[in-house]
PDB file of C-alpha atoms in Angstrom:
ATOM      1  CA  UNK A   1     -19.859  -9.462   7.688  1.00 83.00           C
ATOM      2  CA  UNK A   2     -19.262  -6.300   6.673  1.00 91.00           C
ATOM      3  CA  UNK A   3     -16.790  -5.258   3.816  1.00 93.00           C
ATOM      4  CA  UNK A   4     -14.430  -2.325   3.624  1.00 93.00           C
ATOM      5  CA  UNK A   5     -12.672  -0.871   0.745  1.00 96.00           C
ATOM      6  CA  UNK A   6      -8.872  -0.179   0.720  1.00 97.00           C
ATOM      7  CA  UNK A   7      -6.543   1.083  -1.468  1.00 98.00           C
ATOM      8  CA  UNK A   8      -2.948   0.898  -1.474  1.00 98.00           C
ATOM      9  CA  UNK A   9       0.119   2.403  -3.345  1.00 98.00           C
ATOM     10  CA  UNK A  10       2.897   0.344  -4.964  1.00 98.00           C
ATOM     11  CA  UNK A  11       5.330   3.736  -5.482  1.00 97.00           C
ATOM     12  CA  UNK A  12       7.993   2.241  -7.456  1.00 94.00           C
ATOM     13  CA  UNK A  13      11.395   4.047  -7.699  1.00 93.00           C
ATOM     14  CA  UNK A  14      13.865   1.918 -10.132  1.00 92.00           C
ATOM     15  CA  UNK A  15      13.953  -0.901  -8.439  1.00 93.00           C
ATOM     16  CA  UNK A  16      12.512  -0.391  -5.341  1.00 96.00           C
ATOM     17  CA  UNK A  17       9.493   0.293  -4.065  1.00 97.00           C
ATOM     18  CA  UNK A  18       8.235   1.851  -0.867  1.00 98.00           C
ATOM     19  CA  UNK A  19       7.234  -0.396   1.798  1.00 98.00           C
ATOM     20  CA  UNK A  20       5.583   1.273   5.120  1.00 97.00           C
ATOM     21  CA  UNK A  21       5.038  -0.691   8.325  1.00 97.00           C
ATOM     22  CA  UNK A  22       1.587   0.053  10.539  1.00 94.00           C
ATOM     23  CA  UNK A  23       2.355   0.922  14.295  1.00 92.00           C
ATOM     24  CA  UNK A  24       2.158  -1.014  17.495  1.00 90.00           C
ATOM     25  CA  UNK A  25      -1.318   0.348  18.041  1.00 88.00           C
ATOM     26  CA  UNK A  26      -2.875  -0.411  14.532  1.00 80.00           C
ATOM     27  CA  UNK A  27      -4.321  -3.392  13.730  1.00 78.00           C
ATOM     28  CA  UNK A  28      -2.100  -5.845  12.512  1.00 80.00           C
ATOM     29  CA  UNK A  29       0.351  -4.387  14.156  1.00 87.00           C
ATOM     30  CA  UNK A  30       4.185  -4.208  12.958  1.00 93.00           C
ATOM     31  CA  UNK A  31       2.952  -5.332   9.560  1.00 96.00           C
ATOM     32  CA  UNK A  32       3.985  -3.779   6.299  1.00 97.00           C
ATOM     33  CA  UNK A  33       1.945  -2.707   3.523  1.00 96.00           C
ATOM     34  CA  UNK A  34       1.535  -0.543   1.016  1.00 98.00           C
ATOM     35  CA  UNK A  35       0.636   3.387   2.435  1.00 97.00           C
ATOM     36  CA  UNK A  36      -3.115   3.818   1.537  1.00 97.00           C
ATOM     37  CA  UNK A  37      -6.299   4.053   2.928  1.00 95.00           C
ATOM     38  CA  UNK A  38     -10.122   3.772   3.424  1.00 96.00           C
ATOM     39  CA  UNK A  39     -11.964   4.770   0.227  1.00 98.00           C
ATOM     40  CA  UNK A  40     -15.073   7.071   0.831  1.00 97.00           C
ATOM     41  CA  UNK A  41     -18.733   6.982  -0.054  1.00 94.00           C
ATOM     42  CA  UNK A  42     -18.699   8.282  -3.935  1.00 96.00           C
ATOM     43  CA  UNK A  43     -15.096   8.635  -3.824  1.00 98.00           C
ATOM     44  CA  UNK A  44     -12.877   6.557  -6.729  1.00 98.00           C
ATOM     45  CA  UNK A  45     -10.151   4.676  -5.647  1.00 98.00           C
ATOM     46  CA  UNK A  46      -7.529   7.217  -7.710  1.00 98.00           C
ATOM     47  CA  UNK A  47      -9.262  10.299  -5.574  1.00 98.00           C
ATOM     48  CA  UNK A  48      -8.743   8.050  -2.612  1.00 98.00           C
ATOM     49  CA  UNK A  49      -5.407   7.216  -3.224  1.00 98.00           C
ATOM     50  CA  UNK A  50      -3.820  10.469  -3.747  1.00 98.00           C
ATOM     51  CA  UNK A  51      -5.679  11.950  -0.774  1.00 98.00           C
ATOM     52  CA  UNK A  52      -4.680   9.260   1.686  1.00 97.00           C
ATOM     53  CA  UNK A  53      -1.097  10.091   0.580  1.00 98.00           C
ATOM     54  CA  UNK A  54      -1.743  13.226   0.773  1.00 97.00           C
ATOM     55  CA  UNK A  55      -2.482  12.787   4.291  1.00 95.00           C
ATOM     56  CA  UNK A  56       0.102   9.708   5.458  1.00 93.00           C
ATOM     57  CA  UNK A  57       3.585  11.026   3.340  1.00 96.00           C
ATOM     58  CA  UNK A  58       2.800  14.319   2.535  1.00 97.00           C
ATOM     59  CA  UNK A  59       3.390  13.489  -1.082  1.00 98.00           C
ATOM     60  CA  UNK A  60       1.323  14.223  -4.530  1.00 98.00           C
ATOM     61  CA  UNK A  61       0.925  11.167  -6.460  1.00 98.00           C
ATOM     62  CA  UNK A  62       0.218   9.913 -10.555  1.00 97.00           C
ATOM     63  CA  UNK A  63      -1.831   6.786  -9.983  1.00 98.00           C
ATOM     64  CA  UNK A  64      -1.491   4.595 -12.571  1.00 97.00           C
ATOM     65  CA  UNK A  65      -2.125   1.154 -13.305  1.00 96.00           C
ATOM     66  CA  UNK A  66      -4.223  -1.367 -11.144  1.00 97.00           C
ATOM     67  CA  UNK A  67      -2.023  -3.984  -9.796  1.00 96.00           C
ATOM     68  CA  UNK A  68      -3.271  -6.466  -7.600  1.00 96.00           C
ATOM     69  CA  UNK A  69      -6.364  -6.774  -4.923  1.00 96.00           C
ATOM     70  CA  UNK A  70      -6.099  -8.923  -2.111  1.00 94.00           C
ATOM     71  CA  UNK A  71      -8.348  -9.769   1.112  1.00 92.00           C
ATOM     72  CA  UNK A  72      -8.261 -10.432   4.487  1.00 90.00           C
ATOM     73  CA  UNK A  73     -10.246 -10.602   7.613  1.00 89.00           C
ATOM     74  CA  UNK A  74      -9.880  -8.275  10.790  1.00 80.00           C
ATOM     75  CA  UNK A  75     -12.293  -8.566  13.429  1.00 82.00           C
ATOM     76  CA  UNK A  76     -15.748  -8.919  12.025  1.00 86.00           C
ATOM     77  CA  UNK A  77     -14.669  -7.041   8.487  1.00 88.00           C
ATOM     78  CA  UNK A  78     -13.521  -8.608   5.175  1.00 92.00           C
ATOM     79  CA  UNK A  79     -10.908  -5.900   3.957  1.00 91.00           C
ATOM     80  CA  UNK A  80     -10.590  -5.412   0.016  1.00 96.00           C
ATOM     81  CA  UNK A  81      -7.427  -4.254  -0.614  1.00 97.00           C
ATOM     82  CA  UNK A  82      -6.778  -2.710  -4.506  1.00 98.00           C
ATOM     83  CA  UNK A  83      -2.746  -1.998  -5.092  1.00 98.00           C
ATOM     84  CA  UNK A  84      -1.815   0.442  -7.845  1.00 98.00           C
ATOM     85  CA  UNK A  85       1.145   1.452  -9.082  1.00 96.00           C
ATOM     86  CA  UNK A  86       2.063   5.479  -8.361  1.00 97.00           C
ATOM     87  CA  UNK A  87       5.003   7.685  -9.147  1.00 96.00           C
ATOM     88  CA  UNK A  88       5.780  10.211  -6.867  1.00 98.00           C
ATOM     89  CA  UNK A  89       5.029  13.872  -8.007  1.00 97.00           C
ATOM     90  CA  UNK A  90       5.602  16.235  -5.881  1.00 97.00           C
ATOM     91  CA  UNK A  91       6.674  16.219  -2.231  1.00 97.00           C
ATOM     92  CA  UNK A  92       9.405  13.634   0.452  1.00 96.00           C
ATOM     93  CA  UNK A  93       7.785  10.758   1.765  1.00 97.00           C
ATOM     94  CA  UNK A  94       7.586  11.494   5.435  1.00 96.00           C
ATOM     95  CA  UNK A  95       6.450   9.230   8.121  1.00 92.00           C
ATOM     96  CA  UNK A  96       3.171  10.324   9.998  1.00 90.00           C
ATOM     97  CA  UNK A  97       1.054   7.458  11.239  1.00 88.00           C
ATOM     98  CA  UNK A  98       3.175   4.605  10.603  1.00 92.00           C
ATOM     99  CA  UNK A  99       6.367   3.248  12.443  1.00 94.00           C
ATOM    100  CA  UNK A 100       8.356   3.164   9.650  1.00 96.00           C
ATOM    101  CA  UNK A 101       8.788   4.084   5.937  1.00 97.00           C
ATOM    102  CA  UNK A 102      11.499   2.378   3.670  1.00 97.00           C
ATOM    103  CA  UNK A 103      12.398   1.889   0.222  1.00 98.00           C
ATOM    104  CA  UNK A 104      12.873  -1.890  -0.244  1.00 97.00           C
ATOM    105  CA  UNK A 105      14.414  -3.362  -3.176  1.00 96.00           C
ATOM    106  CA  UNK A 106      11.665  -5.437  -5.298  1.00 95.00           C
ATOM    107  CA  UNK A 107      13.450  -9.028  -4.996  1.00 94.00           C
ATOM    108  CA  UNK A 108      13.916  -8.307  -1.355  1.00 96.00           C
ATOM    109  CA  UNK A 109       9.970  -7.936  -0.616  1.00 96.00           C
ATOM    110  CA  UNK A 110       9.332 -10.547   0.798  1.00 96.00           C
ATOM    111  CA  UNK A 111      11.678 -10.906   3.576  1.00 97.00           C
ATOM    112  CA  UNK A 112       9.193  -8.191   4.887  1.00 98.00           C
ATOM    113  CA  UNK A 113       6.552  -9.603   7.284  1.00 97.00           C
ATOM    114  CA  UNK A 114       3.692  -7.766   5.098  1.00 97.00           C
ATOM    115  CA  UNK A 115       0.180  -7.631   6.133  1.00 94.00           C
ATOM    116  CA  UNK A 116      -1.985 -10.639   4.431  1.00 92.00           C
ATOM    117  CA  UNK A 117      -4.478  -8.334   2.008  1.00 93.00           C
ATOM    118  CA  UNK A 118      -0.799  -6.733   0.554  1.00 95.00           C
ATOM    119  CA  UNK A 119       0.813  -9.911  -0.481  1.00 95.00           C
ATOM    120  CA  UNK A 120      -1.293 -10.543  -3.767  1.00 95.00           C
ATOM    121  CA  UNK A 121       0.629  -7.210  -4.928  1.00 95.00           C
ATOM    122  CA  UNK A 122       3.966  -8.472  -3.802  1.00 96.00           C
ATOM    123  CA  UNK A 123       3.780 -11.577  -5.768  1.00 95.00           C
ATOM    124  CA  UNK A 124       2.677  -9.313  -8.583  1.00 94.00           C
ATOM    125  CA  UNK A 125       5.266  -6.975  -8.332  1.00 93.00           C
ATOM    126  CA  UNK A 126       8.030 -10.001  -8.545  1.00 93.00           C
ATOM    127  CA  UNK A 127       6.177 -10.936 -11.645  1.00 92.00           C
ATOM    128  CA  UNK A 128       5.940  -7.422 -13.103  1.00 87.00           C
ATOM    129  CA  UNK A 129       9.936  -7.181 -12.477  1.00 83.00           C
ATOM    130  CA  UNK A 130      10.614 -10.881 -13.471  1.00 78.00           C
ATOM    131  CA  UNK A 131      12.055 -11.505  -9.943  1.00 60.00           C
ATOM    132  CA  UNK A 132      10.046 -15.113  -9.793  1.00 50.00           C
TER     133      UNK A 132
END
């Protein structure tokens, strides 16, 4: 099986964080998740994360700390999935490849129908913010 490596952004705003859901024509479609992306050959997962949301929000990003990694299985692939927490440097989230964007307060997070490899974050999040 082969695996592919993911990383995701946890961009915390008081107490909220931003949530994005994936299109009808992604794979698990309608799901949220944290905005992120592939990470390349000899690329680090910070250099992947800022360019990703670069690319999907149109924002700069500070990564910061590693929160969570979670896995799941689409297809024939075992996704990896590495959450960190980001603050937002420069730039608007905008919406660009997903249906929709939102800022979601923490204890609310999981009334969100989140994509499998994402919840390990979500649980730590709750923890993070004492919300459990």
């Amino acid at each position: 099986m082969c695996e592919i490596e993911v990383v995701g952004a946890a961009i915390v705003n008081g107490n909220k964080v931003l949530a994005a859901q994936r299109s009808a024509t992604m794979k698990s479609p309608l799901k949220w998740e944290f905005a992120g992306g592939k990470v390349h050959k000899n690329e680090t997962h910070e250099a992947a994360l800022k360019r990703e949301l670069r690319e999907e929000l149109g924002i700069d990003v500070e990564v910061n700390d590693f929160i969570a990694m979670g896995s799941s299985v689409v297809e024939d692939k075992k996704i990896n999935l590495f959450v960190y927490s980001a603050k937002i440097r420069d730039g608007v989230p905008k919406r660009s490849e997903h249906a929709k964007i939102m800022w979601v307060d923490i204890d609310k997070i999981m009334e969100l129908d989140w994509a499998e490899a994402d919840l390990p974050a979500c649980e730590k999040l709750l923890d993070l913010f004492e919300y459990n």
